[in-house]
Amino acid sequence: MSKIVVVTSGKGGVGKTTTSASFATGLAMRGYKTVVIDFDVGLRNLDLIMGCERRVVYDLINVINDEIKLSQALIKDKQLDKLYILAASQTRDKDALKQEGVERVLDELKAMEFDYIICDSPAGIETGALMAMHYADEALVVTNPEVSSVRDSDRILGMLNSKTKRAIEGKEPVKEHLLITRYNPNRVEGGQMLSLEDIHEILRTPLIGVIPESEVVLQASNQGLPAIHMKGSEVAEAYADVVARFLGEDKPMRFIEAVKPGFFKRLFGGK
Amino acid sequence: MAQAQEGRQATGRQAPRAAEVFELKSASLSLLALVLRTADLAELGAELRQRLGDTPEVFNQDPLLIDFSQLPQAEPVPADTAEPSGQGQLSLDAQADGVAEIDLPALLALLRGYRMQPVAVVGAGPALLARAQALGLAEAPDLGSGAAVRTEPRGETVVQEVVREVVKEVVVEREVAVPTDAPRTLIVDKPLRSGQQVYAKGGDLVVMALVNHGAEVIADGNIHVYAPLRGKAIAGARGNTEARIFAASMEAELIAIAGIYRTTENPLPDTVLGKPAQIRLEGEKLVMEPLKL
């Protein structure tokens, strides 16, 4: 039975696409047939982060408009044969997204026996974001530990339990998971950023993971590799933990303690 | 904050006998009333700026009733429009000419600037009423002064008699006309998130979970929040001054009872902030007290 997971946030630039890419990759690494769809019509960048921008011929809008078959638009990932990408259109805009069209595409993907369908939502609360979340079974709400991101995430959480198909039809509500990204424990300790407790106080949503702030994310996107591929890095480990928790495993939260550099590190100017 | 009610649902017809282009039916609208206590627009503007300047978005094109009945004369009049008395009626009629000088277009522009939408006036003398109607405002029937407003100003003694009779009639009318809405309580058990709004029409509101910043809880009656209240709480939305706001942890960003409101830019007192508390209206003042649980 396919599961549709939306990666959303409200606020822009918090790490939705980075997360969609790594999360989908992580699931595929575990052997699940996964597809990740970019709903940011006109401002697509999932394909860049996944490293397949040169192989995008057809996109989500072509499929919605019945111009080509879904199988022609799906791009198979080079590293993992269980992972597929459906890019957004760059030339059209969000008005091209139609609800029946989106429903049809998702039904077709379910018929192709995908285990997980990850929807990378655009920022905001307009058509693109609403379409991406409408058919979701579960949601990853990506939040930075700062006040405007938390406020916007609160708004999005409100919409997840009122504007989605599950909410409208009175079915079991969308399962919400909070993912904190760009977490810097030193800044939290210094009082510059919100702590996990502060965020929980406001959002009251179960935490699925904390991704630490890291330069690795930038390096990864420059290389066109999802961050979870950057073996040994904290970010890759954190995303792997998120996938594990999503699949029901119990993993302690890592990378949330401020680390004072050891004596030698301080001596030789480490961080 | 306004709600429109329809008398009955309009149904579509399959075979129009005579092509029905529209239907006229009764509807009612609850609206905010702005009771003016000064005809001095400069003074009004300053007060509005002081009270609303920091939160200009409080109103959102809310339909507004302008109440002229309390405007002061040479000697102050007892301000009690709830109970019409012969005295009150007299002064109303006398002030019909007194406030004729009020610059109505300027007043409307001032109110619209704060996103209030004046739609009707009450307590206006015949001259002022005529000008208001010319500007597209409706006359709202005020059970106390309606009849007096419509009569031509006559000799004082004659007016007194007419008014007394009218008052008697009106009192009877009022007894019959008051709508009896069985008060219902609306219970919400999901957290209210930023941007969500709940309105308990005709009764109390009970919220069993968090009311976050940016959420709004509104009730014609009381509001009870058995969790932190961080958003806007508006009780007595249709004028019930007895309404109260209760919260397990009072952290609201705005509180209002029967139109008297306060933003927490002026912070809540320490005895109340973040603690179980109740807020009620005493006259025109919002009184905040901790709850001893």
PDB file of N, CA and C in Angstrom, chain A residues 165-203:
ATOM      1  N   LYS A 165      -7.152  16.259   2.084  1.00  0.00           N
ATOM      2  CA  LYS A 165      -8.258  15.367   1.763  1.00  0.00           C
ATOM      3  C   LYS A 165      -8.679  14.609   3.022  1.00  0.00           C
ATOM      4  N   ARG A 166      -7.730  14.155   3.789  1.00  0.00           N
ATOM      5  CA  ARG A 166      -8.051  13.406   5.009  1.00  0.00           C
ATOM      6  C   ARG A 166      -8.854  14.248   5.985  1.00  0.00           C
ATOM      7  N   ALA A 167      -8.481  15.515   6.098  1.00  0.00           N
ATOM      8  CA  ALA A 167      -9.192  16.400   7.034  1.00  0.00           C
ATOM      9  C   ALA A 167     -10.595  16.690   6.516  1.00  0.00           C
ATOM     10  N   ILE A 168     -10.691  16.992   5.224  1.00  0.00           N
ATOM     11  CA  ILE A 168     -11.983  17.357   4.651  1.00  0.00           C
ATOM     12  C   ILE A 168     -12.953  16.191   4.712  1.00  0.00           C
ATOM     13  N   GLU A 169     -12.442  14.977   4.481  1.00  0.00           N
ATOM     14  CA  GLU A 169     -13.346  13.825   4.481  1.00  0.00           C
ATOM     15  C   GLU A 169     -13.493  13.198   5.859  1.00  0.00           C
ATOM     16  N   GLY A 170     -12.890  13.807   6.851  1.00  0.00           N
ATOM     17  CA  GLY A 170     -13.052  13.299   8.211  1.00  0.00           C
ATOM     18  C   GLY A 170     -12.375  11.979   8.469  1.00  0.00           C
ATOM     19  N   LYS A 171     -11.346  11.657   7.626  1.00  0.00           N
ATOM     20  CA  LYS A 171     -10.635  10.389   7.826  1.00  0.00           C
ATOM     21  C   LYS A 171      -9.573  10.578   8.906  1.00  0.00           C
ATOM     22  N   GLU A 172      -8.784   9.525   9.093  1.00  0.00           N
ATOM     23  CA  GLU A 172      -7.697   9.623  10.072  1.00  0.00           C
ATOM     24  C   GLU A 172      -6.779  10.766   9.663  1.00  0.00           C
ATOM     25  N   PRO A 173      -6.415  11.627  10.599  1.00  0.00           N
ATOM     26  CA  PRO A 173      -5.668  12.821  10.197  1.00  0.00           C
ATOM     27  C   PRO A 173      -4.288  12.497   9.651  1.00  0.00           C
ATOM     28  N   VAL A 174      -3.731  13.434   8.901  1.00  0.00           N
ATOM     29  CA  VAL A 174      -2.390  13.302   8.362  1.00  0.00           C
ATOM     30  C   VAL A 174      -1.421  13.172   9.538  1.00  0.00           C
ATOM     31  N   LYS A 175      -0.542  12.189   9.470  1.00  0.00           N
ATOM     32  CA  LYS A 175       0.400  11.977  10.580  1.00  0.00           C
ATOM     33  C   LYS A 175       1.517  13.020  10.453  1.00  0.00           C
ATOM     34  N   GLU A 176       1.668  13.820  11.480  1.00  0.00           N
ATOM     35  CA  GLU A 176       2.614  14.938  11.384  1.00  0.00           C
ATOM     36  C   GLU A 176       3.930  14.595  12.065  1.00  0.00           C
ATOM     37  N   HIS A 177       5.046  14.935  11.412  1.00  0.00           N
ATOM     38  CA  HIS A 177       6.361  14.768  12.021  1.00  0.00           C
ATOM     39  C   HIS A 177       7.087  16.083  11.903  1.00  0.00           C
ATOM     40  N   LEU A 178       7.725  16.496  12.978  1.00  0.00           N
ATOM     41  CA  LEU A 178       8.480  17.737  12.940  1.00  0.00           C
ATOM     42  C   LEU A 178       9.944  17.418  12.675  1.00  0.00           C
ATOM     43  N   LEU A 179      10.528  18.094  11.683  1.00  0.00           N
ATOM     44  CA  LEU A 179      11.945  17.909  11.407  1.00  0.00           C
ATOM     45  C   LEU A 179      12.631  19.255  11.572  1.00  0.00           C
ATOM     46  N   ILE A 180      13.534  19.337  12.513  1.00  0.00           N
ATOM     47  CA  ILE A 180      14.267  20.588  12.725  1.00  0.00           C
ATOM     48  C   ILE A 180      15.530  20.532  11.891  1.00  0.00           C
ATOM     49  N   THR A 181      15.746  21.558  11.084  1.00  0.00           N
ATOM     50  CA  THR A 181      16.956  21.587  10.253  1.00  0.00           C
ATOM     51  C   THR A 181      17.785  22.818  10.599  1.00  0.00           C
ATOM     52  N   ARG A 182      19.046  22.777  10.198  1.00  0.00           N
ATOM     53  CA  ARG A 182      19.992  23.874  10.445  1.00  0.00           C
ATOM     54  C   ARG A 182      20.110  24.153  11.942  1.00  0.00           C
ATOM     55  N   TYR A 183      20.080  23.099  12.717  1.00  0.00           N
ATOM     56  CA  TYR A 183      20.169  23.243  14.168  1.00  0.00           C
ATOM     57  C   TYR A 183      21.612  23.456  14.581  1.00  0.00           C
ATOM     58  N   ASN A 184      21.852  24.496  15.336  1.00  0.00           N
ATOM     59  CA  ASN A 184      23.200  24.792  15.807  1.00  0.00           C
ATOM     60  C   ASN A 184      23.178  24.840  17.327  1.00  0.00           C
ATOM     61  N   PRO A 185      23.596  23.772  17.988  1.00  0.00           N
ATOM     62  CA  PRO A 185      23.462  23.700  19.450  1.00  0.00           C
ATOM     63  C   PRO A 185      24.192  24.829  20.176  1.00  0.00           C
ATOM     64  N   ASN A 186      25.301  25.299  19.615  1.00  0.00           N
ATOM     65  CA  ASN A 186      26.027  26.386  20.281  1.00  0.00           C
ATOM     66  C   ASN A 186      25.210  27.657  20.292  1.00  0.00           C
ATOM     67  N   ARG A 187      24.532  27.932  19.179  1.00  0.00           N
ATOM     68  CA  ARG A 187      23.701  29.143  19.123  1.00  0.00           C
ATOM     69  C   ARG A 187      22.476  29.012  20.020  1.00  0.00           C
ATOM     70  N   VAL A 188      22.001  27.777  20.157  1.00  0.00           N
ATOM     71  CA  VAL A 188      20.857  27.563  21.047  1.00  0.00           C
ATOM     72  C   VAL A 188      21.273  27.858  22.471  1.00  0.00           C
ATOM     73  N   GLU A 189      22.460  27.353  22.814  1.00  0.00           N
ATOM     74  CA  GLU A 189      22.947  27.590  24.164  1.00  0.00           C
ATOM     75  C   GLU A 189      23.184  29.069  24.409  1.00  0.00           C
ATOM     76  N   GLY A 190      23.638  29.761  23.372  1.00  0.00           N
ATOM     77  CA  GLY A 190      23.863  31.192  23.505  1.00  0.00           C
ATOM     78  C   GLY A 190      22.571  31.999  23.486  1.00  0.00           C
ATOM     79  N   GLY A 191      21.441  31.324  23.307  1.00  0.00           N
ATOM     80  CA  GLY A 191      20.153  32.008  23.331  1.00  0.00           C
ATOM     81  C   GLY A 191      19.781  32.685  22.023  1.00  0.00           C
ATOM     82  N   GLN A 192      20.586  32.447  20.958  1.00  0.00           N
ATOM     83  CA  GLN A 192      20.272  33.104  19.686  1.00  0.00           C
ATOM     84  C   GLN A 192      19.216  32.343  18.905  1.00  0.00           C
ATOM     85  N   MET A 193      19.171  31.043  19.139  1.00  0.00           N
ATOM     86  CA  MET A 193      18.206  30.230  18.397  1.00  0.00           C
ATOM     87  C   MET A 193      17.298  29.521  19.388  1.00  0.00           C
ATOM     88  N   LEU A 194      16.119  29.132  18.909  1.00  0.00           N
ATOM     89  CA  LEU A 194      15.171  28.459  19.779  1.00  0.00           C
ATOM     90  C   LEU A 194      15.635  27.049  20.094  1.00  0.00           C
ATOM     91  N   SER A 195      15.394  26.620  21.315  1.00  0.00           N
ATOM     92  CA  SER A 195      15.774  25.258  21.692  1.00  0.00           C
ATOM     93  C   SER A 195      14.665  24.298  21.277  1.00  0.00           C
ATOM     94  N   LEU A 196      14.958  22.998  21.364  1.00  0.00           N
ATOM     95  CA  LEU A 196      13.949  21.988  21.019  1.00  0.00           C
ATOM     96  C   LEU A 196      12.736  22.117  21.935  1.00  0.00           C
ATOM     97  N   GLU A 197      12.981  22.450  23.193  1.00  0.00           N
ATOM     98  CA  GLU A 197      11.853  22.596  24.129  1.00  0.00           C
ATOM     99  C   GLU A 197      10.998  23.788  23.754  1.00  0.00           C
ATOM    100  N   ASP A 198      11.646  24.909  23.397  1.00  0.00           N
ATOM    101  CA  ASP A 198      10.898  26.104  22.982  1.00  0.00           C
ATOM    102  C   ASP A 198      10.012  25.776  21.797  1.00  0.00           C
ATOM    103  N   ILE A 199      10.596  25.062  20.830  1.00  0.00           N
ATOM    104  CA  ILE A 199       9.841  24.745  19.624  1.00  0.00           C
ATOM    105  C   ILE A 199       8.687  23.812  19.966  1.00  0.00           C
ATOM    106  N   HIS A 200       8.959  22.857  20.830  1.00  0.00           N
ATOM    107  CA  HIS A 200       7.899  21.917  21.194  1.00  0.00           C
ATOM    108  C   HIS A 200       6.756  22.624  21.914  1.00  0.00           C
ATOM    109  N   GLU A 201       7.103  23.589  22.730  1.00  0.00           N
ATOM    110  CA  GLU A 201       6.115  24.365  23.482  1.00  0.00           C
ATOM    111  C   GLU A 201       5.105  25.011  22.535  1.00  0.00           C
ATOM    112  N   ILE A 202       5.595  25.431  21.373  1.00  0.00           N
ATOM    113  CA  ILE A 202       4.719  26.121  20.428  1.00  0.00           C
ATOM    114  C   ILE A 202       4.043  25.150  19.472  1.00  0.00           C
ATOM    115  N   LEU A 203       4.810  24.199  18.956  1.00  0.00           N
ATOM    116  CA  LEU A 203       4.261  23.361  17.898  1.00  0.00           C
ATOM    117  C   LEU A 203       3.619  22.075  18.383  1.00  0.00           C
TER     118      LEU A 203
END
